[in-house]
mmCIF file of C-alpha atoms in Angstrom:
data_model
loop_
_atom_site.group_PDB
_atom_site.id
_atom_site.type_symbol
_atom_site.label_atom_id
_atom_site.label_comp_id
_atom_site.label_asym_id
_atom_site.label_seq_id
_atom_site.Cartn_x
_atom_site.Cartn_y
_atom_site.Cartn_z
ATOM 1 C CA MET A 979 8.910 2.313 0.409
ATOM 2 C CA ARG A 980 7.437 0.857 -2.731
ATOM 3 C CA THR A 981 8.702 -2.204 -4.570
ATOM 4 C CA ARG A 982 7.814 -2.942 -8.138
ATOM 5 C CA LEU A 983 5.328 -5.634 -9.019
ATOM 6 C CA THR A 984 7.369 -8.031 -11.105
ATOM 7 C CA LEU A 985 6.208 -9.865 -14.203
ATOM 8 C CA ILE A 986 7.068 -13.532 -13.986
ATOM 9 C CA SER A 987 8.234 -15.475 -17.011
ATOM 10 C CA GLY A 988 5.878 -17.591 -19.041
ATOM 11 C CA LEU A 989 7.845 -20.675 -18.037
ATOM 12 C CA VAL A 990 7.390 -20.048 -14.312
ATOM 13 C CA LEU A 991 3.709 -19.307 -14.801
ATOM 14 C CA ALA A 992 3.283 -22.516 -16.778
ATOM 15 C CA VAL A 993 4.785 -24.506 -13.923
ATOM 16 C CA ILE A 994 2.446 -22.809 -11.440
ATOM 17 C CA LEU A 995 -0.609 -23.424 -13.606
ATOM 18 C CA ALA A 996 0.318 -27.099 -13.926
ATOM 19 C CA THR A 997 -0.084 -27.477 -10.169
ATOM 20 C CA LEU A 998 -3.554 -25.881 -10.093
ATOM 21 C CA PRO A 999 -6.914 -27.566 -10.633
ATOM 22 C CA LEU A 1000 -8.084 -27.759 -14.234
ATOM 23 C CA ALA A 1001 -11.091 -25.582 -13.483
ATOM 24 C CA VAL A 1002 -11.441 -22.570 -11.247
ATOM 25 C CA PRO A 1003 -13.047 -23.647 -7.955
ATOM 26 C CA THR A 1004 -16.600 -22.333 -7.958
ATOM 27 C CA ARG A 1005 -17.531 -22.886 -4.325
ATOM 28 C CA ALA A 1006 -16.031 -20.734 -1.604
ATOM 29 C CA ALA A 1007 -14.902 -23.833 0.302
ATOM 30 C CA ASP A 1008 -13.031 -25.187 -2.723
ATOM 31 C CA LEU A 1009 -11.463 -21.812 -3.386
ATOM 32 C CA GLN A 1010 -10.378 -21.472 0.242
ATOM 33 C CA ALA A 1011 -8.779 -24.921 0.212
ATOM 34 C CA ALA A 1012 -6.825 -24.099 -2.949
ATOM 35 C CA LEU A 1013 -5.805 -20.704 -1.551
ATOM 36 C CA GLN A 1014 -4.628 -22.317 1.678
ATOM 37 C CA ARG A 1015 -2.435 -24.724 -0.277
ATOM 38 C CA LEU A 1016 -0.797 -21.802 -2.042
ATOM 39 C CA ALA A 1017 -0.202 -20.019 1.282
ATOM 40 C CA ASP A 1018 1.315 -23.155 2.795
ATOM 41 C CA ASP A 1019 3.545 -23.609 -0.256
ATOM 42 C CA ALA A 1020 4.777 -20.016 0.005
ATOM 43 C CA VAL A 1021 5.822 -20.583 3.627
ATOM 44 C CA ARG A 1022 7.644 -23.746 2.620
ATOM 45 C CA GLU A 1023 9.422 -21.685 -0.035
ATOM 46 C CA GLY A 1024 10.724 -19.234 2.576
ATOM 47 C CA LEU A 1025 8.086 -16.775 3.809
ATOM 48 C CA VAL A 1026 7.859 -16.468 7.590
ATOM 49 C CA GLY A 1027 4.124 -15.885 7.393
ATOM 50 C CA VAL A 1028 1.559 -14.739 4.861
ATOM 51 C CA SER A 1029 -2.039 -13.516 4.988
ATOM 52 C CA ILE A 1030 -4.171 -13.535 1.823
ATOM 53 C CA ALA A 1031 -7.647 -12.307 0.970
ATOM 54 C CA ILE A 1032 -9.337 -12.636 -2.392
ATOM 55 C CA TYR A 1033 -12.720 -11.471 -3.565
ATOM 56 C CA THR A 1034 -14.670 -12.823 -6.502
ATOM 57 C CA PRO A 1035 -18.249 -11.897 -7.365
ATOM 58 C CA GLU A 1036 -19.210 -15.585 -7.159
ATOM 59 C CA ALA A 1037 -17.506 -16.588 -3.902
ATOM 60 C CA GLY A 1038 -17.269 -13.313 -1.997
ATOM 61 C CA ILE A 1039 -14.222 -12.794 0.225
ATOM 62 C CA VAL A 1040 -12.082 -15.857 0.879
ATOM 63 C CA LEU A 1041 -9.171 -15.904 3.349
ATOM 64 C CA ALA A 1042 -6.051 -17.929 4.030
ATOM 65 C CA ALA A 1043 -3.017 -17.578 6.281
ATOM 66 C CA ALA A 1044 0.079 -19.640 6.911
ATOM 67 C CA GLY A 1045 3.344 -19.526 8.813
ATOM 68 C CA VAL A 1046 3.977 -17.710 12.073
ATOM 69 C CA SER A 1047 3.562 -14.193 13.418
ATOM 70 C CA ASP A 1048 6.503 -14.616 15.804
ATOM 71 C CA LYS A 1049 9.368 -17.010 15.181
ATOM 72 C CA THR A 1050 10.453 -16.984 18.819
ATOM 73 C CA THR A 1051 7.101 -18.106 20.216
ATOM 74 C CA ARG A 1052 6.135 -20.015 17.034
ATOM 75 C CA THR A 1053 2.702 -18.370 17.209
ATOM 76 C CA ALA A 1054 0.678 -19.361 14.152
ATOM 77 C CA LEU A 1055 -0.259 -16.477 11.862
ATOM 78 C CA THR A 1056 -4.025 -16.179 11.485
ATOM 79 C CA THR A 1057 -6.259 -14.210 9.143
ATOM 80 C CA SER A 1058 -7.107 -11.814 11.999
ATOM 81 C CA ASP A 1059 -3.462 -10.857 12.645
ATOM 82 C CA VAL A 1060 -2.359 -7.401 11.540
ATOM 83 C CA GLY A 1061 0.766 -6.490 9.615
ATOM 84 C CA ARG A 1062 2.349 -3.363 8.193
ATOM 85 C CA ILE A 1063 1.160 -2.735 4.641
ATOM 86 C CA ALA A 1064 3.676 0.026 3.898
ATOM 87 C CA SER A 1065 2.963 2.023 0.732
ATOM 88 C CA CYS A 1066 -0.369 0.300 0.132
ATOM 89 C CA SER A 1067 -1.461 2.944 2.660
ATOM 90 C CA LYS A 1068 -1.140 5.553 -0.084
ATOM 91 C CA VAL A 1069 -4.299 4.360 -1.836
ATOM 92 C CA TRP A 1070 -6.272 4.868 1.388
ATOM 93 C CA VAL A 1071 -4.932 8.428 1.736
ATOM 94 C CA GLY A 1072 -5.651 9.039 -1.941
ATOM 95 C CA ALA A 1073 -9.248 7.885 -1.480
ATOM 96 C CA ALA A 1074 -9.788 10.371 1.359
ATOM 97 C CA VAL A 1075 -8.377 13.177 -0.782
ATOM 98 C CA MET A 1076 -10.631 12.176 -3.678
ATOM 99 C CA GLN A 1077 -13.622 12.359 -1.314
ATOM 100 C CA LEU A 1078 -12.768 15.980 -0.522
ATOM 101 C CA ILE A 1079 -12.465 16.665 -4.241
ATOM 102 C CA GLY A 1080 -15.917 15.159 -4.749
ATOM 103 C CA GLU A 1081 -17.293 17.380 -1.994
ATOM 104 C CA GLY A 1082 -15.830 20.480 -3.625
ATOM 105 C CA THR A 1083 -13.576 21.426 -0.703
ATOM 106 C CA LEU A 1084 -10.469 20.557 -2.692
ATOM 107 C CA ALA A 1085 -9.559 20.435 -6.382
ATOM 108 C CA LEU A 1086 -6.884 18.644 -8.371
ATOM 109 C CA ASP A 1087 -5.517 21.925 -9.693
ATOM 110 C CA ASP A 1088 -5.389 23.613 -6.285
ATOM 111 C CA PRO A 1089 -1.842 24.844 -5.482
ATOM 112 C CA ILE A 1090 -0.544 23.185 -2.342
ATOM 113 C CA ALA A 1091 1.247 26.306 -1.028
ATOM 114 C CA PRO A 1092 -1.780 27.791 0.802
ATOM 115 C CA PHE A 1093 -2.118 24.601 2.855
ATOM 116 C CA LEU A 1094 1.482 24.669 4.075
ATOM 117 C CA GLY A 1095 3.308 26.610 6.733
ATOM 118 C CA ALA A 1096 5.728 29.312 5.667
ATOM 119 C CA ASP A 1097 8.813 27.235 6.492
ATOM 120 C CA ASP A 1098 7.695 24.293 4.357
ATOM 121 C CA ARG A 1099 6.780 26.625 1.494
ATOM 122 C CA ASP A 1100 10.202 28.268 1.646
ATOM 123 C CA HIS A 1101 12.344 25.181 2.197
ATOM 124 C CA ILE A 1102 10.663 22.477 0.070
ATOM 125 C CA ALA A 1103 11.533 22.889 -3.592
ATOM 126 C CA ASN A 1104 8.422 23.053 -5.834
ATOM 127 C CA ALA A 1105 6.132 23.635 -2.837
ATOM 128 C CA LYS A 1106 5.177 27.018 -4.277
ATOM 129 C CA THR A 1107 4.284 25.607 -7.712
ATOM 130 C CA ALA A 1108 3.000 22.033 -7.227
ATOM 131 C CA THR A 1109 -0.713 21.161 -7.174
ATOM 132 C CA VAL A 1110 -2.805 18.598 -5.324
ATOM 133 C CA GLY A 1111 -3.140 16.550 -8.513
ATOM 134 C CA GLN A 1112 0.617 16.509 -8.959
ATOM 135 C CA LEU A 1113 1.084 15.153 -5.428
ATOM 136 C CA LEU A 1114 -1.458 12.427 -6.180
ATOM 137 C CA SER A 1115 0.176 11.489 -9.497
ATOM 138 C CA HIS A 1116 3.794 11.794 -8.321
ATOM 139 C CA THR A 1117 4.462 14.505 -10.869
ATOM 140 C CA SER A 1118 5.287 17.216 -8.304
ATOM 141 C CA GLY A 1119 9.051 16.743 -8.598
ATOM 142 C CA ILE A 1120 9.344 17.146 -4.810
ATOM 143 C CA PHE A 1121 12.276 15.343 -3.196
ATOM 144 C CA ASP A 1122 11.506 12.038 -1.458
ATOM 145 C CA TYR A 1123 12.249 12.538 2.254
ATOM 146 C CA PHE A 1124 12.712 8.767 2.640
ATOM 147 C CA ASN A 1125 15.800 9.026 0.406
ATOM 148 C CA SER A 1126 17.470 11.628 2.605
ATOM 149 C CA ASP A 1127 20.855 10.448 3.874
ATOM 150 C CA ASP A 1128 19.902 11.862 7.268
ATOM 151 C CA PHE A 1129 16.531 10.156 7.673
ATOM 152 C CA GLY A 1130 16.779 7.596 10.446
ATOM 153 C CA MET A 1131 20.468 8.315 10.943
ATOM 154 C CA ASP A 1132 20.585 11.562 12.908
ATOM 155 C CA ASP A 1133 18.316 10.074 15.598
ATOM 156 C CA PRO A 1134 18.362 6.246 15.246
ATOM 157 C CA ASN A 1135 16.136 5.688 18.280
ATOM 158 C CA LYS A 1136 13.318 7.940 17.068
ATOM 159 C CA MET A 1137 10.371 6.004 15.667
ATOM 160 C CA ASP A 1138 7.475 8.441 16.019
ATOM 161 C CA PHE A 1139 8.047 11.218 13.513
ATOM 162 C CA THR A 1140 5.312 13.785 13.097
ATOM 163 C CA LEU A 1141 4.322 14.930 9.634
ATOM 164 C CA ALA A 1142 6.212 18.183 10.169
ATOM 165 C CA GLU A 1143 9.335 16.336 11.302
ATOM 166 C CA ALA A 1144 9.267 14.050 8.270
ATOM 167 C CA LEU A 1145 8.949 17.020 5.919
ATOM 168 C CA ARG A 1146 12.095 18.532 7.407
ATOM 169 C CA TYR A 1147 14.081 15.823 5.605
ATOM 170 C CA ALA A 1148 12.902 17.264 2.294
ATOM 171 C CA TRP A 1149 13.995 20.779 3.206
ATOM 172 C CA ASP A 1150 16.603 22.427 1.004
ATOM 173 C CA LYS A 1151 16.841 19.407 -1.306
ATOM 174 C CA PRO A 1152 16.742 20.117 -5.044
ATOM 175 C CA ALA A 1153 13.573 19.274 -6.931
ATOM 176 C CA GLU A 1154 13.698 16.326 -9.313
ATOM 177 C CA PHE A 1155 12.218 18.485 -12.101
ATOM 178 C CA PRO A 1156 9.810 21.431 -12.479
ATOM 179 C CA ALA A 1157 6.388 20.519 -11.107
ATOM 180 C CA GLY A 1158 4.144 18.798 -13.633
ATOM 181 C CA THR A 1159 6.818 18.018 -16.205
ATOM 182 C CA ALA A 1160 7.741 14.385 -15.388
ATOM 183 C CA TYR A 1161 7.220 11.489 -12.976
ATOM 184 C CA ALA A 1162 9.154 10.534 -9.849
ATOM 185 C CA TYR A 1163 7.704 8.476 -7.017
ATOM 186 C CA SER A 1164 8.057 10.399 -3.762
ATOM 187 C CA ASN A 1165 6.850 9.531 -0.272
ATOM 188 C CA THR A 1166 6.904 13.253 0.514
ATOM 189 C CA ASN A 1167 3.894 13.676 -1.773
ATOM 190 C CA THR A 1168 1.749 11.557 0.542
ATOM 191 C CA VAL A 1169 2.994 13.249 3.701
ATOM 192 C CA LEU A 1170 2.012 16.567 2.141
ATOM 193 C CA LEU A 1171 -1.413 15.126 1.293
ATOM 194 C CA GLY A 1172 -1.720 14.245 4.977
ATOM 195 C CA VAL A 1173 -0.993 17.861 5.857
ATOM 196 C CA ILE A 1174 -3.630 19.001 3.363
ATOM 197 C CA LEU A 1175 -6.205 16.584 4.802
ATOM 198 C CA GLU A 1176 -5.581 18.084 8.229
ATOM 199 C CA LYS A 1177 -5.788 21.663 6.962
ATOM 200 C CA VAL A 1178 -9.030 21.138 5.053
ATOM 201 C CA THR A 1179 -10.849 19.054 7.685
ATOM 202 C CA GLY A 1180 -9.389 20.507 10.883
ATOM 203 C CA GLN A 1181 -8.708 16.959 12.117
ATOM 204 C CA PRO A 1182 -5.517 14.897 12.537
ATOM 205 C CA TYR A 1183 -5.001 12.890 9.380
ATOM 206 C CA ALA A 1184 -5.383 9.600 11.285
ATOM 207 C CA GLN A 1185 -8.805 10.702 12.473
ATOM 208 C CA VAL A 1186 -9.737 11.675 8.916
ATOM 209 C CA LEU A 1187 -9.027 8.142 7.701
ATOM 210 C CA ARG A 1188 -10.841 6.603 10.650
ATOM 211 C CA SER A 1189 -13.955 8.756 10.293
ATOM 212 C CA ARG A 1190 -14.092 8.609 6.494
ATOM 213 C CA ILE A 1191 -12.895 5.059 5.766
ATOM 214 C CA PHE A 1192 -12.239 2.723 8.701
ATOM 215 C CA THR A 1193 -15.455 3.334 10.657
ATOM 216 C CA PRO A 1194 -17.945 3.625 7.744
ATOM 217 C CA LEU A 1195 -16.647 0.352 6.287
ATOM 218 C CA GLY A 1196 -16.752 -1.410 9.653
ATOM 219 C CA LEU A 1197 -13.087 -2.349 9.469
ATOM 220 C CA LYS A 1198 -12.355 -4.061 12.766
ATOM 221 C CA HIS A 1199 -8.630 -4.652 12.398
ATOM 222 C CA THR A 1200 -7.244 -1.472 10.813
ATOM 223 C CA TYR A 1201 -5.142 1.105 12.654
ATOM 224 C CA ILE A 1202 -2.619 3.863 12.020
ATOM 225 C CA GLU A 1203 0.504 3.080 13.949
ATOM 226 C CA VAL A 1204 1.843 5.718 16.377
ATOM 227 C CA PHE A 1205 -1.010 8.165 15.744
ATOM 228 C CA GLU A 1206 -3.645 5.976 17.391
ATOM 229 C CA PRO A 1207 -3.581 2.970 19.754
ATOM 230 C CA VAL A 1208 -3.013 -0.447 18.183
ATOM 231 C CA PRO A 1209 -4.668 -2.793 20.684
ATOM 232 C CA VAL A 1210 -3.176 -5.953 19.215
ATOM 233 C CA ARG A 1211 0.391 -7.015 18.615
ATOM 234 C CA ILE A 1212 1.656 -6.428 15.101
ATOM 235 C CA ALA A 1213 3.131 -9.508 13.455
ATOM 236 C CA ARG A 1214 6.897 -9.492 13.897
ATOM 237 C CA GLY A 1215 8.750 -8.621 10.695
ATOM 238 C CA TYR A 1216 11.845 -10.515 9.512
ATOM 239 C CA GLU A 1217 14.400 -9.405 6.936
ATOM 240 C CA ASP A 1218 16.791 -11.708 5.113
ATOM 241 C CA GLU A 1219 19.968 -9.735 4.524
ATOM 242 C CA GLY A 1220 21.846 -12.667 3.008
ATOM 243 C CA ASP A 1221 23.117 -14.313 6.167
ATOM 244 C CA GLY A 1222 19.890 -15.328 7.890
ATOM 245 C CA LEU A 1223 16.690 -13.716 9.104
ATOM 246 C CA ILE A 1224 16.871 -10.650 11.324
ATOM 247 C CA GLU A 1225 13.855 -9.684 13.423
ATOM 248 C CA ILE A 1226 12.772 -6.124 12.692
ATOM 249 C CA GLY A 1227 10.363 -5.763 15.605
ATOM 250 C CA ASP A 1228 9.178 -2.185 16.045
ATOM 251 C CA SER A 1229 12.192 -0.448 14.536
ATOM 252 C CA TYR A 1230 10.369 1.077 11.552
ATOM 253 C CA GLN A 1231 11.250 4.744 11.610
ATOM 254 C CA GLY A 1232 8.458 6.921 10.368
ATOM 255 C CA GLY A 1233 5.783 4.575 11.677
ATOM 256 C CA GLY A 1234 2.290 5.922 11.215
ATOM 257 C CA LEU A 1235 3.106 8.512 8.568
ATOM 258 C CA PRO A 1236 0.613 8.824 5.690
ATOM 259 C CA ASP A 1237 2.953 7.252 3.144
ATOM 260 C CA GLY A 1238 3.064 3.883 4.919
ATOM 261 C CA GLY A 1239 1.524 3.910 8.373
ATOM 262 C CA ILE A 1240 -1.462 1.561 8.187
ATOM 263 C CA VAL A 1241 -1.443 -1.816 9.946
ATOM 264 C CA THR A 1242 -4.292 -4.137 9.033
ATOM 265 C CA THR A 1243 -5.441 -7.560 7.919
ATOM 266 C CA ALA A 1244 -5.594 -8.810 4.355
ATOM 267 C CA GLU A 1245 -9.364 -9.080 4.782
ATOM 268 C CA ASP A 1246 -9.724 -5.391 5.658
ATOM 269 C CA MET A 1247 -7.515 -4.510 2.681
ATOM 270 C CA ALA A 1248 -9.861 -6.456 0.402
ATOM 271 C CA LEU A 1249 -12.919 -4.843 1.985
ATOM 272 C CA PHE A 1250 -11.386 -1.422 1.357
ATOM 273 C CA MET A 1251 -10.664 -2.180 -2.302
ATOM 274 C CA LYS A 1252 -14.165 -3.619 -2.735
ATOM 275 C CA ALA A 1253 -15.742 -0.498 -1.241
ATOM 276 C CA LEU A 1254 -13.540 1.713 -3.409
ATOM 277 C CA PHE A 1255 -13.932 0.037 -6.792
ATOM 278 C CA VAL A 1256 -16.846 -2.423 -6.650
ATOM 279 C CA ASP A 1257 -19.505 -1.138 -4.260
ATOM 280 C CA GLY A 1258 -19.035 2.591 -4.775
ATOM 281 C CA THR A 1259 -19.213 3.063 -1.008
ATOM 282 C CA LEU A 1260 -16.233 5.416 -0.733
ATOM 283 C CA LEU A 1261 -16.311 7.142 -4.121
ATOM 284 C CA ASP A 1262 -19.048 7.433 -6.697
ATOM 285 C CA ALA A 1263 -18.384 5.966 -10.127
ATOM 286 C CA GLY A 1264 -17.211 9.276 -11.557
ATOM 287 C CA LEU A 1265 -14.633 9.847 -8.818
ATOM 288 C CA ALA A 1266 -13.411 6.246 -8.968
ATOM 289 C CA THR A 1267 -12.969 6.625 -12.716
ATOM 290 C CA LEU A 1268 -11.107 9.893 -12.185
ATOM 291 C CA MET A 1269 -8.814 8.289 -9.603
ATOM 292 C CA THR A 1270 -7.891 5.525 -12.073
ATOM 293 C CA THR A 1271 -7.514 7.761 -15.121
ATOM 294 C CA PRO A 1272 -3.899 7.597 -16.339
ATOM 295 C CA VAL A 1273 -2.031 10.860 -15.845
ATOM 296 C CA THR A 1274 1.496 9.824 -16.716
ATOM 297 C CA GLU A 1275 3.717 6.784 -17.139
ATOM 298 C CA GLY A 1276 5.679 5.253 -14.289
ATOM 299 C CA GLU A 1277 9.225 3.985 -14.174
ATOM 300 C CA ASP A 1278 8.330 0.461 -15.341
ATOM 301 C CA GLY A 1279 5.872 1.471 -18.027
ATOM 302 C CA GLU A 1280 2.723 1.170 -15.931
ATOM 303 C CA GLN A 1281 0.237 4.007 -16.007
ATOM 304 C CA VAL A 1282 -0.037 6.325 -13.019
ATOM 305 C CA GLY A 1283 -3.393 7.556 -11.776
ATOM 306 C CA TYR A 1284 -4.139 9.551 -8.658
ATOM 307 C CA HIS A 1285 -2.255 7.632 -5.989
ATOM 308 C CA ILE A 1286 -2.799 4.310 -7.717
ATOM 309 C CA PHE A 1287 -1.144 2.455 -10.583
ATOM 310 C CA ILE A 1288 -2.883 1.011 -13.642
ATOM 311 C CA SER A 1289 -1.485 -1.966 -15.536
ATOM 312 C CA GLN A 1290 -2.684 -3.861 -18.595
ATOM 313 C CA THR A 1291 -2.625 -7.608 -17.909
ATOM 314 C CA ASP A 1292 -3.839 -10.830 -19.515
ATOM 315 C CA HIS A 1293 -7.004 -10.392 -17.446
ATOM 316 C CA GLY A 1294 -7.609 -6.787 -18.430
ATOM 317 C CA LEU A 1295 -6.848 -3.612 -16.523
ATOM 318 C CA ARG A 1296 -5.527 -3.875 -12.980
ATOM 319 C CA TYR A 1297 -5.615 -1.139 -10.356
ATOM 320 C CA GLU A 1298 -2.817 -1.734 -7.883
ATOM 321 C CA HIS A 1299 -0.351 -0.584 -5.300
ATOM 322 C CA ASP A 1300 2.302 -2.535 -3.473
ATOM 323 C CA GLY A 1301 4.584 -1.686 -0.607
ATOM 324 C CA SER A 1302 7.644 -2.742 1.309
ATOM 325 C CA LEU A 1303 9.315 -1.976 4.594
ATOM 326 C CA PRO A 1304 12.107 -3.882 6.315
ATOM 327 C CA GLY A 1305 10.478 -7.159 7.279
ATOM 328 C CA TYR A 1306 7.205 -6.621 5.404
ATOM 329 C CA LEU A 1307 5.788 -6.790 1.872
ATOM 330 C CA ALA A 1308 2.217 -6.071 0.816
ATOM 331 C CA VAL A 1309 0.055 -5.712 -2.279
ATOM 332 C CA GLN A 1310 -3.556 -4.808 -3.067
ATOM 333 C CA MET A 1311 -5.156 -4.930 -6.520
ATOM 334 C CA GLN A 1312 -8.465 -5.025 -8.332
ATOM 335 C CA TYR A 1313 -9.395 -6.243 -11.814
ATOM 336 C CA PRO A 1314 -12.414 -4.257 -13.062
ATOM 337 C CA LYS A 1315 -13.175 -6.734 -15.868
ATOM 338 C CA SER A 1316 -13.602 -9.786 -13.624
ATOM 339 C CA GLY A 1317 -14.275 -7.946 -10.381
ATOM 340 C CA VAL A 1318 -11.494 -9.934 -8.682
ATOM 341 C CA ILE A 1319 -9.612 -8.375 -5.764
ATOM 342 C CA LEU A 1320 -6.355 -9.654 -4.282
ATOM 343 C CA ALA A 1321 -4.877 -8.324 -1.043
ATOM 344 C CA MET A 1322 -2.037 -9.894 0.879
ATOM 345 C CA TRP A 1323 0.937 -9.205 3.093
ATOM 346 C CA THR A 1324 3.886 -11.094 4.510
ATOM 347 C CA ASN A 1325 6.072 -10.484 7.542
ATOM 348 C CA SER A 1326 9.133 -11.308 5.455
ATOM 349 C CA GLY A 1327 11.588 -9.132 3.581
ATOM 350 C CA GLY A 1328 14.652 -9.597 1.434
ATOM 351 C CA GLU A 1329 15.304 -10.885 -2.066
ATOM 352 C CA THR A 1330 14.002 -14.408 -1.489
ATOM 353 C CA ALA A 1331 10.797 -13.109 0.070
ATOM 354 C CA GLU A 1332 10.223 -10.719 -2.827
ATOM 355 C CA THR A 1333 10.635 -13.541 -5.344
ATOM 356 C CA VAL A 1334 8.237 -15.833 -3.512
ATOM 357 C CA PHE A 1335 5.718 -13.137 -2.595
ATOM 358 C CA PHE A 1336 5.592 -10.837 -5.609
ATOM 359 C CA ASP A 1337 6.434 -13.361 -8.304
ATOM 360 C CA ASP A 1338 5.403 -16.888 -7.470
ATOM 361 C CA LEU A 1339 2.579 -16.466 -4.952
ATOM 362 C CA GLN A 1340 0.970 -13.466 -6.600
ATOM 363 C CA ALA A 1341 0.968 -15.156 -10.003
ATOM 364 C CA ALA A 1342 -0.387 -18.389 -8.591
ATOM 365 C CA VAL A 1343 -3.276 -16.688 -6.788
ATOM 366 C CA ILE A 1344 -4.161 -14.612 -9.847
ATOM 367 C CA ALA A 1345 -4.117 -17.732 -11.996
ATOM 368 C CA LEU A 1346 -6.276 -19.576 -9.466
ATOM 369 C CA VAL A 1347 -9.076 -17.014 -9.531
ATOM 370 C CA HIS A 1348 -8.932 -16.233 -13.250
ATOM 371 C CA GLU A 1349 -8.146 -19.478 -15.032
ATOM 372 C CA GLY A 1350 -11.010 -20.331 -17.313
ATOM 373 C CA ALA A 1351 -13.032 -17.316 -16.173
ATOM 374 C CA ASP A 1352 -12.240 -14.953 -19.017
#
């Protein structure tokens, strides 16, 4: 459920930079116009639709959208449309867990076993030895339920898995390694964190996120699919499997689960990242620093914090998480040096969409907001 942010070549970046203004737009209107051009270009390159939000300390939050939310009706995609942000949801869950750690009701070195039912403790390898911090840093070694050969196959029409039902797909699977000894990205870690949130607070995990994050931040377009009503239509997702686009619709199995269940706008994603890392609204400076402290190294050499990834870039450190589901790609990131935030999603999937979205568009937007600003 997570794709890797890809580094584009210097040649491609040079071509992108050649198309940008010589100076970074300083007025919000200029920045929005440039951002809109990039969104329009990405749709011409193959994205069905795309929604982008950027934040800079000088211009505030600037939005752009292009393409369509439904190819059948040709409904234009707007900045208020919601899409599935997949594994970007993990940062939101991680923030709620870090709040509990700050309040002293949970600790990074707490064993997870006391929070689980007896069946999960007995049937999930490493459940008796892993800690909360190891779930957050993907060092638990617990099998990824999403990789189970049975998930989505034994009941193809089931879309609304509960947390307990999702965990069943990790039962009796061997651990990747002893807890705390290595790194392996696992969606099961986040489902287990959802269980822990429920155990500690006595509330459904969706309500925890709403009461601790969505409502305090005034997010008007953010929902957890399946576990609460989504009063608006989610942008249709489209996957290119090599022989044309296929509409995904509502076929995402596991919808609403903590590892990828949030549907939202790019603007709300940016507001969340701003509250988390700029304003200190969700976590105080000490907790935010703890969340972004490297614990281990990921598969592609990036550093792994507590449910967020840390990369060294030409513009300094970057805190980030991306995500993918059939028909959807998303990314959210923040640069502490410049204060810049980028959040965006597309209702497109497949190799072409990944190239346009993660490589070309992402690099162009980053260059737009940073060129000449360092």
